[in-house]
């Protein structure tokens, strides 16, 4: 019984993984991203110190410093001092 | 004065601002002179892919304009979704280079401000080159982004177009009248002619040039099917043989037989058709129009055969004890025919569609064919509704469908017929197709639920071969197998729902993307009030809790058996540490689980703070026991296995928990004693530090014996017993001189007090044996009685007289 439960647990863990991308603003002022998801461009406000989930099925993002990036969903973006790091 | 100062200040700020604006401008001005026009390697690499996608998009755009059926639009949508994914991939492929450039730019630092010493030219050059490349990549990314928007707009437009097409199809009305009839007759004649011409010209071609290939194709296909049929029967035939000798086969074995028989029978036919088709294609026997006709024909034959095989396996009119649903044999046979007929008619409808396409027939013919097919399907369903297929479990009599089911069947049978006669052929066809396909899915789901129920039955799993294999492999017992069966049944239920509902939604025209989005929302979190519920988080929490709990258990066992046992730790300490680790692990697992489930612990703390007063009063006893339990674990006044006495009861400690301690009396009664009573009251522990203890055996002897001799004898007996300790040495106490006895007490020390019973027995037996050998008496209580009489002489006289009389009487008797 124990072995069975462990097997089920292990397989369930392998299924569950992150889907949406998230962006964290480490700066003291709010930042605005332009997110192109589906057929629309939207502006995404990220307040100081906030973490926002977005882009569940892949998107293009334009960051406040003018950099553009394509995300497939599942990435973690951090904005620190106007610099972008994607993991 | 103040104004002047302000003016100076403002002019200063303006100057600084101007300077700041000019500096980047100046460096930007420098750029074109200094840097050669390099194209980024990544851009050059991705350029062809982007151009290809661009071309593809314009291609799709034209296809979209031409597309007129739902299937083409759906295909196009799929293609476009693929393209959008490709565009994202292209976008992502720039990321490593951008990261590289950013990192390098960071290393180079910003250009030195005005007034500072200038940096080396090579640094300036590199910075400018990197910035240019980045700008270039950004531009290309922008282009890709625009393309993605375009593609996604097209996807939206296709969705719109499909909806419109669907509404048009459903709302279109055809006037059914006399002129339509004559039109149909003409069109039918024409179509017959066209098809005749097409088929006969193809057939002439085959007979003249390709007859060998045709024969070979059929031959090979036949052989393949035969191999499968005979080989299948030889190898796994026992799996789907319905043994008439078995009175009541279990549901699972019935299900297995149904599954294998359906699979093998339909696989044979499908293999035959598929190989025939492949070989015909391989030998170039078919023309495109004939190929599509044959393809459709084969598909329909395959599906109809499958439906027939499935219906037969489920209803099983030939062998009623092997059926999966309680349908009586005779109506079952009719039901099977009706189901197969429904599938056949729907299939023929599809074939007719293909023929109409090939022969480019008039619309009226399509209308007539759809009318015919839908009305027939409707009539067949109504016929099914009239059947009395169900069998009563006790009497075996047949009875009709349940009322709700009958009404439902009538309704769905009548809807396409009525719609068709009012001229809404599109609607009628849609409804009848939906009924058949959804019906098939629902019946399959129902079988799945039945399976789940069968698996959860007692000993159902253990009875199957798979269950027996599992049982043997993992060495499980009956109860575990039963629980496993329950788990399997839940898993099957969930599986059926998870598979079945999306299939039905897909058939109703929902898109995968929509469904996956819903699923994601449900799984990753939705808000109720201010509370965020996320199934994934909850599942993760439960899983983490379970994992950590099992880990704790494992760690506990490892610590106990591997570390502490080898460290020769006292069993009491071991037990305390074991218990403490267990509770600690449980607590940590609970906290981890709760926080992983996304429940904010601080909000719980708020509630706990509010309730703590009430809970404190309400759970006073429990808390006191709990704390006492902790003290017991730390202080260890007794351990598991100790012989304790408290509150008038004694026994062996079996388990120390945090709230209560389990003590087993010598009559094997389990006492659950709250821990606080150990802390508040006194506890006697016979085996606290060691198991050493004294046993007293009392014995009384007669006054006639020499007490010293008795003392020596008793000492000898006590010393001679092997379990009696030599040190402290046994002691015989001459404890009392009573009326009838001299009281002795043999006091012996034992190393293990648990032997006291047997030692006492042995010593007492030895005493009795020895005393009887030595003639020492163990007296009854003795009394000396003194009589004080007033007139003793008269009593003596009376007695003498009476004796004399009696003697005289005896003498008389004797003489006689």
XYZ file of C-alpha atoms in Angstrom, chain B residues 282-608:
327
model
C 1.205 1.255 -53.267
C 0.389 -0.418 -56.583
C -1.145 2.794 -57.922
C -4.475 1.135 -58.498
C -6.579 4.074 -57.325
C -7.325 7.442 -58.803
C -7.796 10.334 -56.389
C -11.593 10.403 -56.652
C -11.909 6.645 -56.278
C -9.320 6.739 -53.473
C -11.415 9.142 -51.419
C -14.513 7.043 -52.054
C -12.759 3.818 -51.066
C -11.236 5.510 -48.038
C -14.641 6.634 -46.841
C -16.135 3.239 -47.605
C -13.444 1.432 -45.638
C -13.715 3.855 -42.727
C -17.455 3.338 -42.552
C -17.156 -0.447 -42.787
C -14.538 -0.416 -40.050
C -16.592 1.776 -37.730
C -19.844 -0.097 -38.318
C -18.082 -3.364 -37.620
C -16.552 -1.947 -34.469
C -19.909 -0.685 -33.234
C -21.456 -4.062 -33.987
C -18.677 -5.935 -32.171
C -18.904 -3.602 -29.194
C -22.686 -3.879 -29.000
C -22.442 -7.640 -29.195
C -19.794 -7.787 -26.488
C -21.794 -5.534 -24.175
C -25.270 -6.982 -24.707
C -24.087 -10.521 -25.458
C -27.474 -12.033 -26.399
C -25.941 -15.465 -27.118
C -24.454 -15.997 -23.656
C -26.518 -14.039 -21.106
C -24.226 -14.756 -18.153
C -21.373 -12.975 -19.937
C -23.255 -9.733 -20.701
C -22.119 -6.424 -19.256
C -25.548 -4.800 -18.911
C -28.760 -6.414 -17.744
C -30.488 -6.659 -21.098
C -32.677 -9.662 -21.831
C -31.433 -11.872 -24.716
C -34.313 -11.453 -27.180
C -34.797 -7.667 -26.980
C -30.999 -7.492 -26.710
C -30.691 -9.041 -30.134
C -33.155 -6.499 -31.538
C -31.341 -3.653 -29.757
C -28.053 -4.814 -31.245
C -29.566 -4.816 -34.743
C -31.011 -1.354 -34.184
C -27.671 0.022 -32.967
C -25.784 -1.495 -35.894
C -28.439 -0.159 -38.275
C -28.091 3.342 -36.829
C -24.332 3.206 -37.309
C -24.741 1.842 -40.832
C -27.173 4.574 -41.850
C -24.933 7.298 -40.463
C -22.005 5.732 -42.294
C -23.950 5.525 -45.530
C -24.820 9.192 -45.083
C -21.103 9.995 -44.979
C -20.435 7.827 -48.059
C -23.232 9.569 -49.896
C -21.648 12.874 -48.960
C -18.398 11.764 -50.550
C -20.214 10.584 -53.660
C -21.978 13.933 -53.890
C -18.641 15.652 -53.684
C -17.031 13.430 -56.317
C -19.944 13.655 -58.711
C -20.497 17.350 -57.909
C -24.210 16.656 -57.574
C -26.946 19.188 -57.100
C -27.703 20.523 -53.632
C -31.197 19.034 -53.789
C -29.745 15.554 -53.762
C -27.684 16.293 -50.659
C -30.836 17.623 -49.049
C -32.824 14.543 -49.979
C -30.124 12.184 -48.727
C -29.784 14.030 -45.427
C -33.570 14.041 -45.046
C -33.720 10.332 -45.630
C -30.811 9.531 -43.294
C -31.948 11.754 -40.434
C -35.519 10.505 -40.547
C -34.294 6.921 -40.546
C -31.988 7.533 -37.603
C -34.827 9.246 -35.751
C -37.141 6.285 -36.434
C -34.490 3.819 -35.261
C -34.073 5.716 -31.994
C -37.850 5.751 -31.493
C -37.865 2.010 -32.179
C -35.256 1.616 -29.450
C -37.489 3.622 -27.122
C -40.355 1.140 -27.732
C -38.201 -1.854 -26.777
C -38.561 -3.592 -23.425
C -34.939 -4.551 -23.031
C -34.280 -4.555 -19.315
C -34.458 -7.724 -17.337
C -35.833 -7.815 -13.828
C -33.150 -9.027 -11.452
C -35.493 -11.382 -9.545
C -38.244 -12.583 -11.838
C -36.291 -12.415 -15.103
C -39.259 -10.714 -16.803
C -38.527 -8.000 -19.335
C -39.512 -4.446 -18.569
C -39.320 -1.177 -20.527
C -36.679 1.519 -20.091
C -37.088 3.716 -17.042
C -39.694 6.397 -17.745
C -37.182 9.273 -17.968
C -34.976 7.327 -20.357
C -37.969 6.457 -22.572
C -39.110 10.044 -22.766
C -35.540 11.115 -23.504
C -35.204 8.585 -26.338
C -38.565 9.626 -27.823
C -37.543 13.272 -27.720
C -34.168 12.834 -29.342
C -35.716 10.536 -31.921
C -38.497 12.985 -32.754
C -36.387 16.156 -32.909
C -34.482 15.298 -36.131
C -37.632 13.930 -37.772
C -39.681 17.044 -37.023
C -36.798 19.338 -37.960
C -36.309 17.498 -41.224
C -39.998 17.654 -42.156
C -40.074 21.376 -41.472
C -37.207 21.733 -43.898
C -34.407 22.417 -41.415
C -32.275 19.667 -42.875
C -28.997 21.132 -41.589
C -30.338 21.253 -38.058
C -31.771 17.752 -38.316
C -28.521 16.309 -39.592
C -26.531 18.106 -36.919
C -28.838 16.832 -34.192
C -28.805 13.238 -35.377
C -25.032 13.175 -35.739
C -24.596 14.679 -32.296
C -26.982 12.124 -30.841
C -25.050 9.211 -32.281
C -21.566 10.412 -31.432
C -22.469 11.667 -27.962
C -24.467 8.530 -27.327
C -21.404 6.445 -28.145
C -19.221 8.499 -25.787
C -21.825 8.391 -23.000
C -22.268 4.624 -23.311
C -18.485 4.174 -23.154
C -18.341 6.411 -20.074
C -21.157 4.415 -18.504
C -19.172 1.217 -19.057
C -16.206 2.927 -17.420
C -18.300 3.795 -14.351
C -19.606 0.220 -14.210
C -16.012 -1.000 -14.266
C -15.082 1.328 -11.430
C -18.001 0.008 -9.410
C -17.005 -3.579 -10.148
C -13.399 -2.967 -9.140
C -14.481 -1.522 -5.801
C -16.507 -4.656 -4.984
C -15.126 -6.801 -2.226
C -12.326 -9.082 -3.433
C -12.949 -8.088 -7.044
C -9.373 -7.023 -7.622
C -7.861 -9.979 -5.817
C -9.832 -12.257 -8.141
C -8.246 -10.944 -11.327
C -4.962 -12.143 -12.769
C -3.472 -8.667 -12.502
C -4.559 -8.420 -8.866
C -3.043 -11.803 -8.078
C 0.206 -10.814 -9.779
C 0.372 -7.598 -7.731
C -0.448 -9.495 -4.580
C 2.335 -11.973 -5.211
C 4.876 -9.378 -6.268
C 4.432 -7.014 -3.305
C 3.267 -9.578 -0.783
C 0.044 -7.738 0.076
C -2.727 -9.125 2.238
C -6.448 -9.301 1.527
C -7.372 -6.049 3.266
C -4.696 -4.083 1.438
C -5.866 -5.543 -1.868
C -9.388 -4.481 -0.997
C -8.241 -0.943 -0.237
C -6.225 -0.957 -3.432
C -9.405 -1.911 -5.258
C -11.163 1.110 -3.752
C -8.313 3.401 -4.800
C -8.364 1.890 -8.293
C -12.093 2.460 -8.519
C -11.722 6.126 -7.576
C -8.894 6.502 -10.092
C -11.003 4.903 -12.838
C -13.944 7.183 -12.021
C -11.768 10.292 -12.155
C -10.117 9.057 -15.337
C -13.474 8.463 -17.039
C -14.687 11.936 -16.109
C -11.417 13.612 -17.105
C -11.373 11.833 -20.463
C -15.087 11.807 -21.196
C -16.077 15.387 -20.447
C -13.439 17.005 -22.682
C -14.377 14.628 -25.516
C -18.043 15.620 -25.221
C -17.130 19.311 -25.022
C -14.917 18.889 -28.092
C -17.834 17.322 -29.947
C -19.970 20.289 -28.978
C -17.508 22.570 -30.678
C -15.406 23.812 -27.787
C -11.735 24.274 -28.520
C -8.834 22.590 -26.807
C -7.307 25.945 -26.001
C -10.490 27.122 -24.274
C -10.741 23.941 -22.284
C -7.119 23.961 -21.252
C -7.559 27.593 -20.189
C -10.525 26.605 -17.987
C -8.618 23.721 -16.588
C -5.699 25.993 -15.833
C -7.931 28.492 -14.065
C -9.476 25.783 -11.944
C -6.126 24.187 -11.269
C -3.990 27.236 -10.658
C -6.431 29.291 -8.701
C -9.725 31.096 -8.572
C -11.036 33.589 -6.081
C -13.900 33.093 -3.707
C -14.297 36.309 -1.762
C -10.799 37.188 -0.719
C -9.738 33.581 -0.564
C -7.718 32.145 -3.409
C -8.416 28.501 -4.064
C -5.978 26.629 -6.211
C -6.441 22.921 -6.759
C -2.808 22.450 -7.672
C -1.694 24.221 -4.537
C -4.036 22.137 -2.394
C -2.902 18.943 -4.087
C 0.718 19.996 -3.625
C 0.008 20.722 0.024
C -1.561 17.307 0.577
C 1.257 15.623 -1.310
C 3.961 17.478 0.574
C 2.270 16.616 3.835
C 2.102 12.941 2.853
C 5.682 12.924 1.630
C 7.030 14.616 4.714
C 4.957 12.408 6.957
C 6.344 9.269 5.286
C 9.811 10.721 5.487
C 9.334 11.307 9.216
C 8.158 7.744 9.649
C 11.155 6.457 7.779
C 13.519 8.707 9.710
C 11.926 7.620 12.971
C 12.440 3.963 12.098
C 15.974 4.553 10.899
C 16.906 6.528 14.010
C 15.416 3.878 16.266
C 16.725 0.722 14.650
C 19.981 1.931 13.190
C 21.284 4.699 15.386
C 19.802 4.400 18.844
C 19.736 0.601 18.955
C 23.428 0.502 18.151
C 24.155 3.305 20.611
C 22.859 0.935 23.334
C 20.410 3.562 24.470
C 17.935 2.726 27.151
C 14.596 1.665 25.681
C 12.800 4.441 27.591
C 15.002 7.126 26.049
C 14.625 5.506 22.657
C 10.887 5.510 22.986
C 10.779 9.112 24.158
C 12.971 10.288 21.283
C 10.971 8.217 18.819
C 7.689 9.697 19.995
C 9.053 13.241 20.113
C 10.491 12.934 16.586
C 7.196 11.531 15.368
C 5.142 14.419 16.762
C 7.650 16.995 15.623
C 7.660 15.558 12.110
C 3.872 15.498 12.030
C 3.738 19.125 13.128
C 6.307 20.255 10.583
C 4.555 18.254 7.844
C 1.255 19.898 8.746
C 2.766 23.396 8.657
C 4.500 22.697 5.334
C 1.335 21.221 3.888
C -0.841 24.116 5.021
C 1.535 26.751 3.696
C 1.986 24.901 0.406
C -1.780 24.766 0.031
C -1.700 28.561 0.025
C -3.507 28.976 3.340
C -2.043 31.946 5.070
C -0.912 30.908 8.522
C -1.181 34.462 9.868
C -4.931 34.487 9.189
C -5.191 31.245 11.115
C -3.218 32.834 13.932
C -5.819 35.607 14.082
C -8.614 33.079 14.445
C -6.605 31.065 16.935
